[in-house]
Amino acid sequence: MPELHLNGHMNQAMFSSTSQALHFAFMIQAYEVSVENIMSKAIRAIMKELGIWNEGEPSTVDFSGLSPLEIRGQCAMIRAIVRDRLPGPEAWAIQARYGVNEITMIDGKKRFVFSLERQEAIMNLGDWMAPSFPNFNPLAVDILIAKAVGALNKKQSNGITFREMAEQFGLSHGAYHHAMKQVGERLIALEGRAIDTLMPEFERDGVVLCVSTLCN
C-alpha cells in the first residue's frame, strides 16, 4: 500500500481539508504531464477553479518545497490510498464524485465523456445499489448516480429528465425523482464515511491540517 512522504512538508499541511485534498488530487488528472512551467500554470488553474487561490489573497494550500511533478506524485498517492484502503463502495463514491470527465471528438464535435475510472466507479455503485431498486433498469440506476455526483454537466443533465427516463425505462417520473433522493443520501453517507476514514491518516502524514483531538 502507498505511503505519503511529503518532502518539505513535515511541519505544514498541503491542504486545509480532506475533501479539498481529494478534489485536487483527482482534478489534476485532467491535465497532461508537461514541462515544469506549464505544469505550474496548470496547478494554479486548478486552484483557481476550486476557489482555493486568488491573486493577492492567501492560499488555503501549501505546496512549498515540492516541485510540480512532486505535487502530481503526491496526488497519485492520494488516489491510490482511496483505491487501496477504502471499502469498495466508499472508494467508488469518492471516484465517482471527484473523478474527471474527458473531452473527446465525436462526429467532429467535442464531447464530454467519463474517464474510465469514473465510469467504472459509477457502474460499480450501480451494481451495488441495484438490489435496493429491483424494478429499475440497471442503466437508469447508473444515470441517477451520475446525476447525483454531478458527473453530468448541466447540458447533459438537462438532456436526461425524469420524464424522459420514464419514457425510456418505464415507471413514473415521480419514481425516479424519489429514487434520486435515496441515491443522493446513500452517496453522501458513503463519502462521509470515506472522509472519516481518510482524515486521521491524512492529518498524521501532513496532507491536511490537523483539526482532530488526536493532533493534540
PDB file of N, CA and C in Angstrom, residues 155-210:
ATOM      1  N   LYS A 155     -25.724  20.703 -19.370  1.00  0.00           N
ATOM      2  CA  LYS A 155     -26.395  20.388 -20.627  1.00  0.00           C
ATOM      3  C   LYS A 155     -26.790  18.920 -20.672  1.00  0.00           C
ATOM      4  N   GLN A 156     -25.856  18.043 -20.246  1.00  0.00           N
ATOM      5  CA  GLN A 156     -26.158  16.615 -20.247  1.00  0.00           C
ATOM      6  C   GLN A 156     -27.280  16.302 -19.267  1.00  0.00           C
ATOM      7  N   SER A 157     -27.201  16.906 -18.075  1.00  0.00           N
ATOM      8  CA  SER A 157     -28.192  16.626 -17.043  1.00  0.00           C
ATOM      9  C   SER A 157     -29.582  17.054 -17.491  1.00  0.00           C
ATOM     10  N   ASN A 158     -29.652  18.248 -18.100  1.00  0.00           N
ATOM     11  CA  ASN A 158     -30.945  18.729 -18.574  1.00  0.00           C
ATOM     12  C   ASN A 158     -31.466  17.874 -19.720  1.00  0.00           C
ATOM     13  N   GLY A 159     -30.548  17.188 -20.411  1.00  0.00           N
ATOM     14  CA  GLY A 159     -30.959  16.371 -21.545  1.00  0.00           C
ATOM     15  C   GLY A 159     -31.512  15.019 -21.141  1.00  0.00           C
ATOM     16  N   ILE A 160     -31.423  14.674 -19.853  1.00  0.00           N
ATOM     17  CA  ILE A 160     -31.949  13.395 -19.372  1.00  0.00           C
ATOM     18  C   ILE A 160     -32.872  13.705 -18.198  1.00  0.00           C
ATOM     19  N   THR A 161     -34.093  14.026 -18.495  1.00  0.00           N
ATOM     20  CA  THR A 161     -35.049  14.370 -17.449  1.00  0.00           C
ATOM     21  C   THR A 161     -35.686  13.106 -16.885  1.00  0.00           C
ATOM     22  N   PHE A 162     -36.333  13.261 -15.741  1.00  0.00           N
ATOM     23  CA  PHE A 162     -37.029  12.120 -15.148  1.00  0.00           C
ATOM     24  C   PHE A 162     -38.163  11.640 -16.056  1.00  0.00           C
ATOM     25  N   ARG A 163     -38.817  12.557 -16.733  1.00  0.00           N
ATOM     26  CA  ARG A 163     -39.888  12.160 -17.655  1.00  0.00           C
ATOM     27  C   ARG A 163     -39.329  11.345 -18.816  1.00  0.00           C
ATOM     28  N   GLU A 164     -38.181  11.770 -19.325  1.00  0.00           N
ATOM     29  CA  GLU A 164     -37.561  11.019 -20.423  1.00  0.00           C
ATOM     30  C   GLU A 164     -37.080   9.654 -19.943  1.00  0.00           C
ATOM     31  N   MET A 165     -36.607   9.596 -18.712  1.00  0.00           N
ATOM     32  CA  MET A 165     -36.211   8.303 -18.159  1.00  0.00           C
ATOM     33  C   MET A 165     -37.426   7.388 -18.036  1.00  0.00           C
ATOM     34  N   ALA A 166     -38.553   7.964 -17.636  1.00  0.00           N
ATOM     35  CA  ALA A 166     -39.778   7.172 -17.517  1.00  0.00           C
ATOM     36  C   ALA A 166     -40.205   6.631 -18.878  1.00  0.00           C
ATOM     37  N   GLU A 167     -40.070   7.462 -19.912  1.00  0.00           N
ATOM     38  CA  GLU A 167     -40.441   7.026 -21.258  1.00  0.00           C
ATOM     39  C   GLU A 167     -39.510   5.929 -21.763  1.00  0.00           C
ATOM     40  N   GLN A 168     -38.236   6.045 -21.424  1.00  0.00           N
ATOM     41  CA  GLN A 168     -37.259   5.091 -21.940  1.00  0.00           C
ATOM     42  C   GLN A 168     -37.203   3.803 -21.129  1.00  0.00           C
ATOM     43  N   PHE A 169     -37.317   3.933 -19.800  1.00  0.00           N
ATOM     44  CA  PHE A 169     -37.110   2.765 -18.941  1.00  0.00           C
ATOM     45  C   PHE A 169     -38.378   2.278 -18.242  1.00  0.00           C
ATOM     46  N   GLY A 170     -39.495   2.991 -18.420  1.00  0.00           N
ATOM     47  CA  GLY A 170     -40.708   2.611 -17.723  1.00  0.00           C
ATOM     48  C   GLY A 170     -40.781   3.255 -16.348  1.00  0.00           C
ATOM     49  N   LEU A 171     -41.811   2.911 -15.579  1.00  0.00           N
ATOM     50  CA  LEU A 171     -42.106   3.509 -14.279  1.00  0.00           C
ATOM     51  C   LEU A 171     -42.492   4.982 -14.476  1.00  0.00           C
ATOM     52  N   SER A 172     -42.767   5.662 -13.388  1.00  0.00           N
ATOM     53  CA  SER A 172     -43.197   7.058 -13.477  1.00  0.00           C
ATOM     54  C   SER A 172     -42.031   7.999 -13.225  1.00  0.00           C
ATOM     55  N   HIS A 173     -42.184   9.243 -13.686  1.00  0.00           N
ATOM     56  CA  HIS A 173     -41.104  10.202 -13.431  1.00  0.00           C
ATOM     57  C   HIS A 173     -40.979  10.471 -11.937  1.00  0.00           C
ATOM     58  N   GLY A 174     -42.105  10.352 -11.206  1.00  0.00           N
ATOM     59  CA  GLY A 174     -42.052  10.530  -9.762  1.00  0.00           C
ATOM     60  C   GLY A 174     -41.214   9.464  -9.079  1.00  0.00           C
ATOM     61  N   ALA A 175     -41.229   8.250  -9.637  1.00  0.00           N
ATOM     62  CA  ALA A 175     -40.425   7.165  -9.064  1.00  0.00           C
ATOM     63  C   ALA A 175     -38.941   7.489  -9.173  1.00  0.00           C
ATOM     64  N   TYR A 176     -38.539   8.080 -10.289  1.00  0.00           N
ATOM     65  CA  TYR A 176     -37.130   8.434 -10.461  1.00  0.00           C
ATOM     66  C   TYR A 176     -36.755   9.629  -9.588  1.00  0.00           C
ATOM     67  N   HIS A 177     -37.685  10.545  -9.427  1.00  0.00           N
ATOM     68  CA  HIS A 177     -37.428  11.699  -8.561  1.00  0.00           C
ATOM     69  C   HIS A 177     -37.204  11.232  -7.123  1.00  0.00           C
ATOM     70  N   HIS A 178     -38.037  10.318  -6.660  1.00  0.00           N
ATOM     71  CA  HIS A 178     -37.901   9.793  -5.300  1.00  0.00           C
ATOM     72  C   HIS A 178     -36.611   8.982  -5.166  1.00  0.00           C
ATOM     73  N   ALA A 179     -36.322   8.169  -6.181  1.00  0.00           N
ATOM     74  CA  ALA A 179     -35.109   7.347  -6.140  1.00  0.00           C
ATOM     75  C   ALA A 179     -33.856   8.214  -6.136  1.00  0.00           C
ATOM     76  N   MET A 180     -33.915   9.342  -6.840  1.00  0.00           N
ATOM     77  CA  MET A 180     -32.770  10.251  -6.882  1.00  0.00           C
ATOM     78  C   MET A 180     -32.411  10.728  -5.481  1.00  0.00           C
ATOM     79  N   LYS A 181     -33.417  11.024  -4.673  1.00  0.00           N
ATOM     80  CA  LYS A 181     -33.165  11.455  -3.301  1.00  0.00           C
ATOM     81  C   LYS A 181     -32.498  10.337  -2.504  1.00  0.00           C
ATOM     82  N   GLN A 182     -32.984   9.110  -2.688  1.00  0.00           N
ATOM     83  CA  GLN A 182     -32.404   7.978  -1.971  1.00  0.00           C
ATOM     84  C   GLN A 182     -30.955   7.747  -2.386  1.00  0.00           C
ATOM     85  N   VAL A 183     -30.709   7.810  -3.686  1.00  0.00           N
ATOM     86  CA  VAL A 183     -29.349   7.629  -4.198  1.00  0.00           C
ATOM     87  C   VAL A 183     -28.424   8.706  -3.635  1.00  0.00           C
ATOM     88  N   GLY A 184     -28.888   9.950  -3.663  1.00  0.00           N
ATOM     89  CA  GLY A 184     -28.073  11.046  -3.152  1.00  0.00           C
ATOM     90  C   GLY A 184     -27.733  10.881  -1.686  1.00  0.00           C
ATOM     91  N   GLU A 185     -28.706  10.466  -0.889  1.00  0.00           N
ATOM     92  CA  GLU A 185     -28.472  10.274   0.544  1.00  0.00           C
ATOM     93  C   GLU A 185     -27.454   9.169   0.794  1.00  0.00           C
ATOM     94  N   ARG A 186     -27.541   8.088   0.036  1.00  0.00           N
ATOM     95  CA  ARG A 186     -26.603   6.981   0.224  1.00  0.00           C
ATOM     96  C   ARG A 186     -25.197   7.376  -0.202  1.00  0.00           C
ATOM     97  N   LEU A 187     -25.088   8.153  -1.263  1.00  0.00           N
ATOM     98  CA  LEU A 187     -23.773   8.597  -1.712  1.00  0.00           C
ATOM     99  C   LEU A 187     -23.141   9.558  -0.709  1.00  0.00           C
ATOM    100  N   ILE A 188     -23.956  10.443  -0.139  1.00  0.00           N
ATOM    101  CA  ILE A 188     -23.448  11.365   0.881  1.00  0.00           C
ATOM    102  C   ILE A 188     -22.929  10.585   2.084  1.00  0.00           C
ATOM    103  N   ALA A 189     -23.667   9.548   2.476  1.00  0.00           N
ATOM    104  CA  ALA A 189     -23.247   8.731   3.617  1.00  0.00           C
ATOM    105  C   ALA A 189     -21.939   8.004   3.311  1.00  0.00           C
ATOM    106  N   LEU A 190     -21.820   7.462   2.105  1.00  0.00           N
ATOM    107  CA  LEU A 190     -20.590   6.764   1.717  1.00  0.00           C
ATOM    108  C   LEU A 190     -19.400   7.715   1.714  1.00  0.00           C
ATOM    109  N   GLU A 191     -19.593   8.891   1.136  1.00  0.00           N
ATOM    110  CA  GLU A 191     -18.497   9.859   1.077  1.00  0.00           C
ATOM    111  C   GLU A 191     -18.105  10.314   2.479  1.00  0.00           C
ATOM    112  N   GLY A 192     -19.101  10.498   3.343  1.00  0.00           N
ATOM    113  CA  GLY A 192     -18.802  10.905   4.712  1.00  0.00           C
ATOM    114  C   GLY A 192     -17.975   9.865   5.444  1.00  0.00           C
ATOM    115  N   ARG A 193     -18.331   8.593   5.275  1.00  0.00           N
ATOM    116  CA  ARG A 193     -17.557   7.529   5.925  1.00  0.00           C
ATOM    117  C   ARG A 193     -16.145   7.461   5.354  1.00  0.00           C
ATOM    118  N   ALA A 194     -16.034   7.663   4.047  1.00  0.00           N
ATOM    119  CA  ALA A 194     -14.714   7.635   3.421  1.00  0.00           C
ATOM    120  C   ALA A 194     -13.826   8.744   3.981  1.00  0.00           C
ATOM    121  N   ILE A 195     -14.370   9.941   4.095  1.00  0.00           N
ATOM    122  CA  ILE A 195     -13.592  11.065   4.615  1.00  0.00           C
ATOM    123  C   ILE A 195     -13.227  10.835   6.078  1.00  0.00           C
ATOM    124  N   ASP A 196     -14.153  10.271   6.853  1.00  0.00           N
ATOM    125  CA  ASP A 196     -13.854   9.960   8.256  1.00  0.00           C
ATOM    126  C   ASP A 196     -12.713   8.948   8.366  1.00  0.00           C
ATOM    127  N   THR A 197     -12.645   8.021   7.420  1.00  0.00           N
ATOM    128  CA  THR A 197     -11.582   7.018   7.425  1.00  0.00           C
ATOM    129  C   THR A 197     -10.250   7.618   7.003  1.00  0.00           C
ATOM    130  N   LEU A 198     -10.286   8.468   5.989  1.00  0.00           N
ATOM    131  CA  LEU A 198      -9.048   9.019   5.433  1.00  0.00           C
ATOM    132  C   LEU A 198      -8.464  10.149   6.272  1.00  0.00           C
ATOM    133  N   MET A 199      -9.318  10.924   6.928  1.00  0.00           N
ATOM    134  CA  MET A 199      -8.850  12.139   7.591  1.00  0.00           C
ATOM    135  C   MET A 199      -7.747  11.896   8.622  1.00  0.00           C
ATOM    136  N   PRO A 200      -7.863  10.904   9.527  1.00  0.00           N
ATOM    137  CA  PRO A 200      -6.780  10.717  10.501  1.00  0.00           C
ATOM    138  C   PRO A 200      -5.436  10.419   9.843  1.00  0.00           C
ATOM    139  N   GLU A 201      -5.459   9.609   8.792  1.00  0.00           N
ATOM    140  CA  GLU A 201      -4.210   9.290   8.102  1.00  0.00           C
ATOM    141  C   GLU A 201      -3.656  10.512   7.383  1.00  0.00           C
ATOM    142  N   PHE A 202      -4.530  11.269   6.729  1.00  0.00           N
ATOM    143  CA  PHE A 202      -4.084  12.469   6.031  1.00  0.00           C
ATOM    144  C   PHE A 202      -3.549  13.510   7.012  1.00  0.00           C
ATOM    145  N   GLU A 203      -4.185  13.622   8.179  1.00  0.00           N
ATOM    146  CA  GLU A 203      -3.696  14.551   9.199  1.00  0.00           C
ATOM    147  C   GLU A 203      -2.330  14.109   9.709  1.00  0.00           C
ATOM    148  N   ARG A 204      -2.190  12.831   9.977  1.00  0.00           N
ATOM    149  CA  ARG A 204      -0.928  12.301  10.508  1.00  0.00           C
ATOM    150  C   ARG A 204       0.224  12.518   9.542  1.00  0.00           C
ATOM    151  N   ASP A 205      -0.053  12.360   8.244  1.00  0.00           N
ATOM    152  CA  ASP A 205       1.001  12.461   7.238  1.00  0.00           C
ATOM    153  C   ASP A 205       1.190  13.868   6.697  1.00  0.00           C
ATOM    154  N   GLY A 206       0.441  14.841   7.250  1.00  0.00           N
ATOM    155  CA  GLY A 206       0.629  16.220   6.822  1.00  0.00           C
ATOM    156  C   GLY A 206      -0.029  16.566   5.508  1.00  0.00           C
ATOM    157  N   VAL A 207      -0.962  15.741   5.064  1.00  0.00           N
ATOM    158  CA  VAL A 207      -1.680  16.048   3.827  1.00  0.00           C
ATOM    159  C   VAL A 207      -2.678  17.171   4.074  1.00  0.00           C
ATOM    160  N   VAL A 208      -3.369  17.118   5.230  1.00  0.00           N
ATOM    161  CA  VAL A 208      -4.359  18.142   5.564  1.00  0.00           C
ATOM    162  C   VAL A 208      -4.078  18.699   6.955  1.00  0.00           C
ATOM    163  N   LEU A 209      -4.619  19.873   7.215  1.00  0.00           N
ATOM    164  CA  LEU A 209      -4.478  20.478   8.531  1.00  0.00           C
ATOM    165  C   LEU A 209      -5.088  19.577   9.592  1.00  0.00           C
ATOM    166  N   CYS A 210      -4.429  19.468  10.712  1.00  0.00           N
ATOM    167  CA  CYS A 210      -4.902  18.598  11.780  1.00  0.00           C
ATOM    168  C   CYS A 210      -5.898  19.355  12.656  1.00  0.00           C
TER     169      CYS A 210
END
